[in-house]
Amino acid sequence: MGKKIKKEVEPPPKDVFDPLTIESKKLATVVLMLNSPEEEILVKACEAIYKFALKGEENKATLLELGAVEPLTKLLTHEDKVVRRNTMMIFGILASNNDVKKLLRELEVMNSVIAQLAPEEEVVIHEFASLCLANMSVEYTGKVQIFEHGGLEPLIRLLSSPDPDVKKNSIECIYNLVQDFQCRTTLQGLNAIPPILELLKSEYPIIQLLALKTLGVITCDKESRTMLKDNQGLDQLTKILDAKELNDLHVEALSVIANCLEDMDTMVLMHQTGGLKKLLSFAENSTIPDIQKNAAKAISKAAYDPENRKIFHEQEIEKCLVTLLGSDSEGTKIAASQAISAMSENSSSKDFFNTQGIPQIVQLLRSDNEEVREAAALALANLTTSNPANANAAAEADAIDPLINILSSKRDGAIANAATVLTNMAIQEPLRSVIQSHEVMRALLGPLHSTNTVVQSKAALTVAATACDMEARNELRNCGGLEPLTELLHSKNNEVRRHASWAVMVCASDELTAVELCRLGALDILEEINLSVSRKNKFSEAAYNKLLNNNLSLKYSKTGYLSSINIITDGFYDYGRINPGTKLLPLKELCLQELNDHRAILLVNSKSDTSPPPSMEDKLSEVGYGRSISSSSSLRRASKEKTTAGFGSPTEEKSEPTSGRNTVLSRGATKEKGSRKGRGKKEEEKVKEEEEVLAVPKLTEGSPDKEWYPPPDPEFCVYVYEVTKSILPIINIKDQIEALAKYVADKMGGKISKEKLSDFSWELHISELKFQLKSNVIPIGYIKKGIFYHRALLFKALADKIGVGCCLVRGEYSRAWNEVKLLNEARKGIIGRLPPPEEYIVDLMFHPGALLKLRSREADLYCFL
């Protein structure tokens, strides 16, 4: 046998690298290995990184710092399944880190991740891909990317996966996505309800809970509720409520049922199947606060439907809700109060809560929890609306004090609700007085300054309801409440503007408040509002008129019209017509102005600058309308002399050379000798001189240390006294008007024919008065040569003193006239029924005392030609 020859081993090719086994202990080295082209190295590197990431949040942050995310995103599309699987596992863990999520959104890997949900992929990949999406869907931008890349449909498909982790991750991601309305709408078309309902049968509580939470969101939409009912979802929910071992799911199940009860047919179905009684039982008997809270929420949502309220009332739901008000849970109290608020739309329920609910609700108004106070105030607001009995019950339960305290709450809803309750109470005068005694106007300052339109609206409405008395208006004015109220008129919100106008209208009921509102610019704002078709409302128009009615001087200057109910009082002045946007200066400023060549300002003032003697006050106490007329002793003597002569013959009065004015200002006039013409001229000159002496100090005095009074008008005092004594007793109104017209004409220069109207030198007379008084303001009684607008003003002022109703209308070219209404007995028709009164214009110039029928040719000639 021959010797064996040893076979030589061939050396490896020179171009082949010998295998190398590396054991790395540095994470950075492993991260670098992610760029390797070898599958085996990539697999091992991914495995190592996955294990490292599982250990905690700090490790995830470290991987982010080392730049591991970028190379990993490239491996999501690797050809090798194991590499893709391991990479997806890493992203499933890393995506819980907020910084990693942000980077993933920037790298736009969502399409690659969603691609891993394909049916042909392994279950492990499904698990971690769905976990990654669940983590990414927590933030809104992540939701948007998942939805835009079509991730909703594969997630719904994975709800039927045999793997519980895939189901859990998928339903969690869907729950996050359906928080967005657009996702909920899309979900309806993907038939997602059946697979979600199947998850309720899962043996894993977390899956059941997530499924219920998802149903609780999507059943906010009516279409989803219909699909739930069509797929027997209510039966499954009822079974969960019946199973005591599933009590950890009862809270969410009740939330879904609460949504479903908003539909009337679902309500009827539950009523027929006994589900409604189970719901009430849960609400009343459960010891778990969240279950009671959700049961009350279910009742609250369902009670917004009128038919549902009837069914609830038949089930005596009110007793259950009153019981829940006493719960230790704040959430349950809030839910019960909201349910009572909804049930109060039913009149029978509202009556029930009068004695067995309102006292408990009032107690909640004193809670330290702001949300509880808000919900209690809401319930009380609805219970007291259009229900005086409940408003009284709330007041008897001492609700006013806590309600006013809530006006300073930090929650806008609570403030608005409390203001509503106070408004409902203030409708009744006894309660309004109690509210006013709690300084409600001062408490409303904060709400009036609020930036919330609902709060602004409710606060303004409360002002309108409580400012019906002068004391309340004074309180509002003194505490500075008129300024924010006026600012609300600028609001672009229609309701705020309407309620603010309403409040201004109420506040303008007294002169002081009306003047202050005008000073703050309320009148100008309302005028601007009323010029806009879209912004004006009935209250803005009424408020504007109310302000003008309490400032007749401004009203006459702006509108050129005073109605019969606009009674001219002392201090009224006719400045003349003013243009829109022009402000009317106060009388004091006008009196202190330097003499100018503008139109004279006419003043009506029957008050003396000094206190009248007691004997004079006693003598004039008979004057109508409670107005006492003060004057000097010489005025009294002049009045007596005039009254003895009588007023039956105006010609006699006109021929009498000595007027009341001459008697007052010229004590020595009767001692004058000579012709009547000469005596009259001398008297006129002397009167002018004494007018200047007497009147100038009063009109020009502007010492800040002395209280300012309007210039006195003793002549007008005489006029008032005379017409009160001679014309007021006349029984027939027509005769009164005729007598007054003749009296006015006589005092203003007598009858003037149309032909001689141009020769009537009234302008010179007015200019002389302005010069003599050193003032632009002329008391009406000083004028002895008056044209249309002088006579019309004097007629209106005297008519108002004796109760003769008439209007004052300003025309063009120094024209003005008075309109009166008279019944025509000759046209009396059916027995006991009078025809409407006819309107006339009173002639004070051409034929004093003549009544010209309105819109007749004679009337038009008098007014316009």
Short mmCIF file of N, CA, C and O in Angstrom, two decimals, residues 288-355:
data_model
loop_
_atom_site.label_atom_id
_atom_site.label_comp_id
_atom_site.label_asym_id
_atom_site.label_seq_id
_atom_site.Cartn_x
_atom_site.Cartn_y
_atom_site.Cartn_z
N ILE A 288 -70.88 55.46 42.59
CA ILE A 288 -69.72 55.92 41.84
C ILE A 288 -70.05 57.29 41.25
O ILE A 288 -70.95 57.41 40.42
N PRO A 289 -69.34 58.34 41.66
CA PRO A 289 -69.68 59.71 41.22
C PRO A 289 -69.68 59.87 39.70
O PRO A 289 -70.57 60.54 39.16
N ASP A 290 -68.71 59.25 39.02
CA ASP A 290 -68.65 59.42 37.57
C ASP A 290 -69.85 58.81 36.88
O ASP A 290 -70.30 59.29 35.83
N ILE A 291 -70.37 57.70 37.45
CA ILE A 291 -71.56 57.07 36.87
C ILE A 291 -72.76 58.00 37.05
O ILE A 291 -73.56 58.21 36.12
N GLN A 292 -72.90 58.57 38.23
CA GLN A 292 -73.99 59.52 38.46
C GLN A 292 -73.87 60.74 37.54
O GLN A 292 -74.86 61.21 36.98
N LYS A 293 -72.63 61.20 37.39
CA LYS A 293 -72.40 62.37 36.55
C LYS A 293 -72.80 62.10 35.11
O LYS A 293 -73.50 62.91 34.49
N ASN A 294 -72.37 60.96 34.56
CA ASN A 294 -72.69 60.66 33.17
C ASN A 294 -74.16 60.35 32.98
O ASN A 294 -74.74 60.62 31.92
N ALA A 295 -74.79 59.76 34.00
CA ALA A 295 -76.23 59.53 33.91
C ALA A 295 -76.98 60.86 33.86
O ALA A 295 -77.92 61.04 33.08
N ALA A 296 -76.53 61.81 34.69
CA ALA A 296 -77.15 63.14 34.67
C ALA A 296 -76.88 63.84 33.34
O ALA A 296 -77.76 64.54 32.81
N LYS A 297 -75.68 63.66 32.78
CA LYS A 297 -75.38 64.23 31.46
C LYS A 297 -76.30 63.64 30.39
O LYS A 297 -76.74 64.35 29.47
N ALA A 298 -76.55 62.33 30.51
CA ALA A 298 -77.45 61.67 29.55
C ALA A 298 -78.84 62.29 29.62
O ALA A 298 -79.48 62.57 28.59
N ILE A 299 -79.30 62.53 30.83
CA ILE A 299 -80.62 63.15 31.01
C ILE A 299 -80.61 64.57 30.44
O ILE A 299 -81.54 64.99 29.75
N SER A 300 -79.52 65.28 30.71
CA SER A 300 -79.41 66.67 30.25
C SER A 300 -79.47 66.76 28.74
O SER A 300 -80.20 67.59 28.18
N LYS A 301 -78.71 65.91 28.05
CA LYS A 301 -78.69 65.95 26.59
C LYS A 301 -80.05 65.57 26.01
O LYS A 301 -80.53 66.19 25.07
N ALA A 302 -80.65 64.55 26.59
CA ALA A 302 -81.94 64.08 26.06
C ALA A 302 -83.04 65.09 26.31
O ALA A 302 -84.00 65.20 25.53
N ALA A 303 -82.93 65.84 27.41
CA ALA A 303 -84.00 66.75 27.81
C ALA A 303 -84.11 67.97 26.91
O ALA A 303 -85.05 68.75 27.07
N TYR A 304 -83.20 68.17 25.98
CA TYR A 304 -83.32 69.30 25.07
C TYR A 304 -84.41 69.07 24.03
O TYR A 304 -84.81 70.01 23.33
N ASP A 305 -84.90 67.84 23.93
CA ASP A 305 -86.01 67.55 23.03
C ASP A 305 -87.32 67.63 23.80
O ASP A 305 -87.44 67.03 24.87
N PRO A 306 -88.33 68.36 23.31
CA PRO A 306 -89.59 68.52 24.05
C PRO A 306 -90.27 67.20 24.39
O PRO A 306 -90.78 67.02 25.51
N GLU A 307 -90.30 66.27 23.44
CA GLU A 307 -90.94 64.98 23.69
C GLU A 307 -90.19 64.19 24.75
O GLU A 307 -90.80 63.50 25.58
N ASN A 308 -88.88 64.28 24.71
CA ASN A 308 -88.08 63.58 25.73
C ASN A 308 -88.37 64.13 27.12
O ASN A 308 -88.42 63.37 28.10
N ARG A 309 -88.58 65.44 27.19
CA ARG A 309 -88.89 66.03 28.49
C ARG A 309 -90.19 65.51 29.04
O ARG A 309 -90.34 65.30 30.25
N LYS A 310 -91.16 65.31 28.16
CA LYS A 310 -92.44 64.75 28.62
C LYS A 310 -92.24 63.36 29.20
O LYS A 310 -92.80 63.01 30.25
N ILE A 311 -91.46 62.54 28.49
CA ILE A 311 -91.20 61.17 28.98
C ILE A 311 -90.47 61.22 30.31
O ILE A 311 -90.81 60.47 31.25
N PHE A 312 -89.48 62.06 30.42
CA PHE A 312 -88.73 62.17 31.68
C PHE A 312 -89.65 62.61 32.81
O PHE A 312 -89.55 62.12 33.94
N HIS A 313 -90.55 63.56 32.50
CA HIS A 313 -91.47 64.04 33.54
C HIS A 313 -92.38 62.92 34.01
O HIS A 313 -92.69 62.81 35.21
N GLU A 314 -92.82 62.08 33.08
CA GLU A 314 -93.65 60.92 33.45
C GLU A 314 -92.89 59.96 34.36
O GLU A 314 -93.48 59.29 35.21
N GLN A 315 -91.59 59.89 34.17
CA GLN A 315 -90.75 59.01 35.00
C GLN A 315 -90.32 59.70 36.30
O GLN A 315 -89.54 59.13 37.08
N GLU A 316 -90.85 60.91 36.56
CA GLU A 316 -90.53 61.69 37.76
C GLU A 316 -89.02 61.90 37.90
O GLU A 316 -88.42 61.71 38.96
N ILE A 317 -88.44 62.32 36.80
CA ILE A 317 -86.99 62.55 36.78
C ILE A 317 -86.58 63.67 37.71
O ILE A 317 -85.43 63.72 38.20
N GLU A 318 -87.51 64.58 38.01
CA GLU A 318 -87.17 65.74 38.84
C GLU A 318 -86.67 65.32 40.22
O GLU A 318 -85.70 65.90 40.75
N LYS A 319 -87.30 64.31 40.80
CA LYS A 319 -86.87 63.85 42.13
C LYS A 319 -85.44 63.33 42.10
O LYS A 319 -84.64 63.57 43.01
N CYS A 320 -85.13 62.60 41.03
CA CYS A 320 -83.79 62.06 40.88
C CYS A 320 -82.76 63.19 40.78
O CYS A 320 -81.69 63.13 41.42
N LEU A 321 -83.08 64.21 40.02
CA LEU A 321 -82.14 65.32 39.83
C LEU A 321 -81.93 66.11 41.12
O LEU A 321 -80.81 66.54 41.42
N VAL A 322 -83.01 66.30 41.89
CA VAL A 322 -82.87 67.00 43.16
C VAL A 322 -81.97 66.22 44.10
O VAL A 322 -81.15 66.79 44.83
N THR A 323 -82.08 64.88 44.06
CA THR A 323 -81.21 64.04 44.88
C THR A 323 -79.76 64.21 44.47
O THR A 323 -78.86 64.29 45.32
N LEU A 324 -79.50 64.28 43.16
CA LEU A 324 -78.12 64.42 42.68
C LEU A 324 -77.51 65.77 43.07
O LEU A 324 -76.28 65.89 43.15
N LEU A 325 -78.35 66.79 43.31
CA LEU A 325 -77.81 68.08 43.73
C LEU A 325 -77.09 67.99 45.07
O LEU A 325 -76.22 68.81 45.37
N GLY A 326 -77.45 66.98 45.86
CA GLY A 326 -76.81 66.80 47.15
C GLY A 326 -75.61 65.89 47.12
O GLY A 326 -75.07 65.53 48.18
N SER A 327 -75.15 65.52 45.94
CA SER A 327 -73.99 64.63 45.82
C SER A 327 -72.73 65.31 46.34
O SER A 327 -72.62 66.54 46.35
N ASP A 328 -71.78 64.49 46.77
CA ASP A 328 -70.49 65.02 47.22
C ASP A 328 -69.58 65.37 46.05
O ASP A 328 -68.57 66.06 46.22
N SER A 329 -69.92 64.86 44.88
CA SER A 329 -69.10 65.08 43.69
C SER A 329 -69.48 66.40 43.03
O SER A 329 -70.66 66.65 42.72
N GLU A 330 -68.48 67.26 42.79
CA GLU A 330 -68.74 68.53 42.12
C GLU A 330 -69.23 68.30 40.70
O GLU A 330 -70.12 69.00 40.21
N GLY A 331 -68.65 67.30 40.03
CA GLY A 331 -69.07 66.99 38.66
C GLY A 331 -70.52 66.58 38.58
O GLY A 331 -71.24 66.94 37.64
N THR A 332 -70.97 65.81 39.58
CA THR A 332 -72.37 65.37 39.60
C THR A 332 -73.30 66.56 39.83
O THR A 332 -74.36 66.67 39.21
N LYS A 333 -72.90 67.47 40.72
CA LYS A 333 -73.72 68.67 40.97
C LYS A 333 -73.86 69.50 39.69
O LYS A 333 -74.94 70.00 39.38
N ILE A 334 -72.74 69.62 38.97
CA ILE A 334 -72.78 70.39 37.73
C ILE A 334 -73.70 69.73 36.72
O ILE A 334 -74.55 70.40 36.10
N ALA A 335 -73.55 68.41 36.56
CA ALA A 335 -74.38 67.69 35.58
C ALA A 335 -75.86 67.75 35.97
O ALA A 335 -76.73 67.92 35.10
N ALA A 336 -76.16 67.63 37.27
CA ALA A 336 -77.55 67.69 37.72
C ALA A 336 -78.13 69.08 37.48
O ALA A 336 -79.29 69.22 37.05
N SER A 337 -77.34 70.12 37.73
CA SER A 337 -77.82 71.48 37.50
C SER A 337 -78.09 71.71 36.02
O SER A 337 -79.08 72.36 35.64
N GLN A 338 -77.23 71.18 35.17
CA GLN A 338 -77.44 71.31 33.72
C GLN A 338 -78.69 70.56 33.28
O GLN A 338 -79.42 71.03 32.40
N ALA A 339 -78.92 69.41 33.90
CA ALA A 339 -80.12 68.63 33.56
C ALA A 339 -81.37 69.39 34.00
O ALA A 339 -82.39 69.41 33.28
N ILE A 340 -81.34 69.99 35.19
CA ILE A 340 -82.48 70.79 35.66
C ILE A 340 -82.71 71.97 34.73
O ILE A 340 -83.86 72.32 34.41
N SER A 341 -81.62 72.55 34.26
CA SER A 341 -81.73 73.66 33.31
C SER A 341 -82.47 73.23 32.06
O SER A 341 -83.33 73.95 31.55
N ALA A 342 -82.13 72.05 31.57
CA ALA A 342 -82.79 71.54 30.36
C ALA A 342 -84.25 71.18 30.64
O ALA A 342 -85.14 71.46 29.83
N MET A 343 -84.50 70.56 31.79
CA MET A 343 -85.86 70.13 32.13
C MET A 343 -86.77 71.32 32.43
O MET A 343 -87.99 71.21 32.35
N SER A 344 -86.20 72.48 32.75
CA SER A 344 -87.02 73.64 33.10
C SER A 344 -87.79 74.18 31.90
O SER A 344 -88.67 75.03 32.06
N GLU A 345 -87.45 73.71 30.70
CA GLU A 345 -88.23 74.09 29.53
C GLU A 345 -89.64 73.49 29.58
O GLU A 345 -90.54 73.95 28.89
N ASN A 346 -89.81 72.45 30.40
CA ASN A 346 -91.12 71.85 30.61
C ASN A 346 -91.81 72.59 31.75
O ASN A 346 -91.28 72.68 32.85
N SER A 347 -92.98 73.14 31.49
CA SER A 347 -93.66 73.97 32.50
C SER A 347 -93.98 73.19 33.76
O SER A 347 -93.87 73.73 34.88
N SER A 348 -94.37 71.93 33.62
CA SER A 348 -94.69 71.12 34.80
C SER A 348 -93.46 70.88 35.65
O SER A 348 -93.50 70.94 36.89
N SER A 349 -92.34 70.62 34.99
CA SER A 349 -91.09 70.43 35.72
C SER A 349 -90.68 71.72 36.41
O SER A 349 -90.19 71.71 37.55
N LYS A 350 -90.88 72.83 35.73
CA LYS A 350 -90.51 74.13 36.31
C LYS A 350 -91.30 74.39 37.59
O LYS A 350 -90.76 74.89 38.58
N ASP A 351 -92.58 74.02 37.57
CA ASP A 351 -93.41 74.19 38.77
C ASP A 351 -92.96 73.25 39.88
O ASP A 351 -92.98 73.62 41.07
N PHE A 352 -92.52 72.04 39.54
CA PHE A 352 -92.07 71.08 40.55
C PHE A 352 -90.85 71.62 41.30
O PHE A 352 -90.77 71.52 42.53
N PHE A 353 -89.92 72.21 40.56
CA PHE A 353 -88.68 72.68 41.18
C PHE A 353 -88.89 73.91 42.06
O PHE A 353 -87.96 74.33 42.74
N ASN A 354 -90.10 74.47 42.04
CA ASN A 354 -90.37 75.67 42.83
C ASN A 354 -90.08 75.45 44.31
O ASN A 354 -89.48 76.30 44.97
N THR A 355 -90.47 74.31 44.83
CA THR A 355 -90.28 74.03 46.26
C THR A 355 -89.25 72.95 46.52
O THR A 355 -88.71 72.86 47.62
#
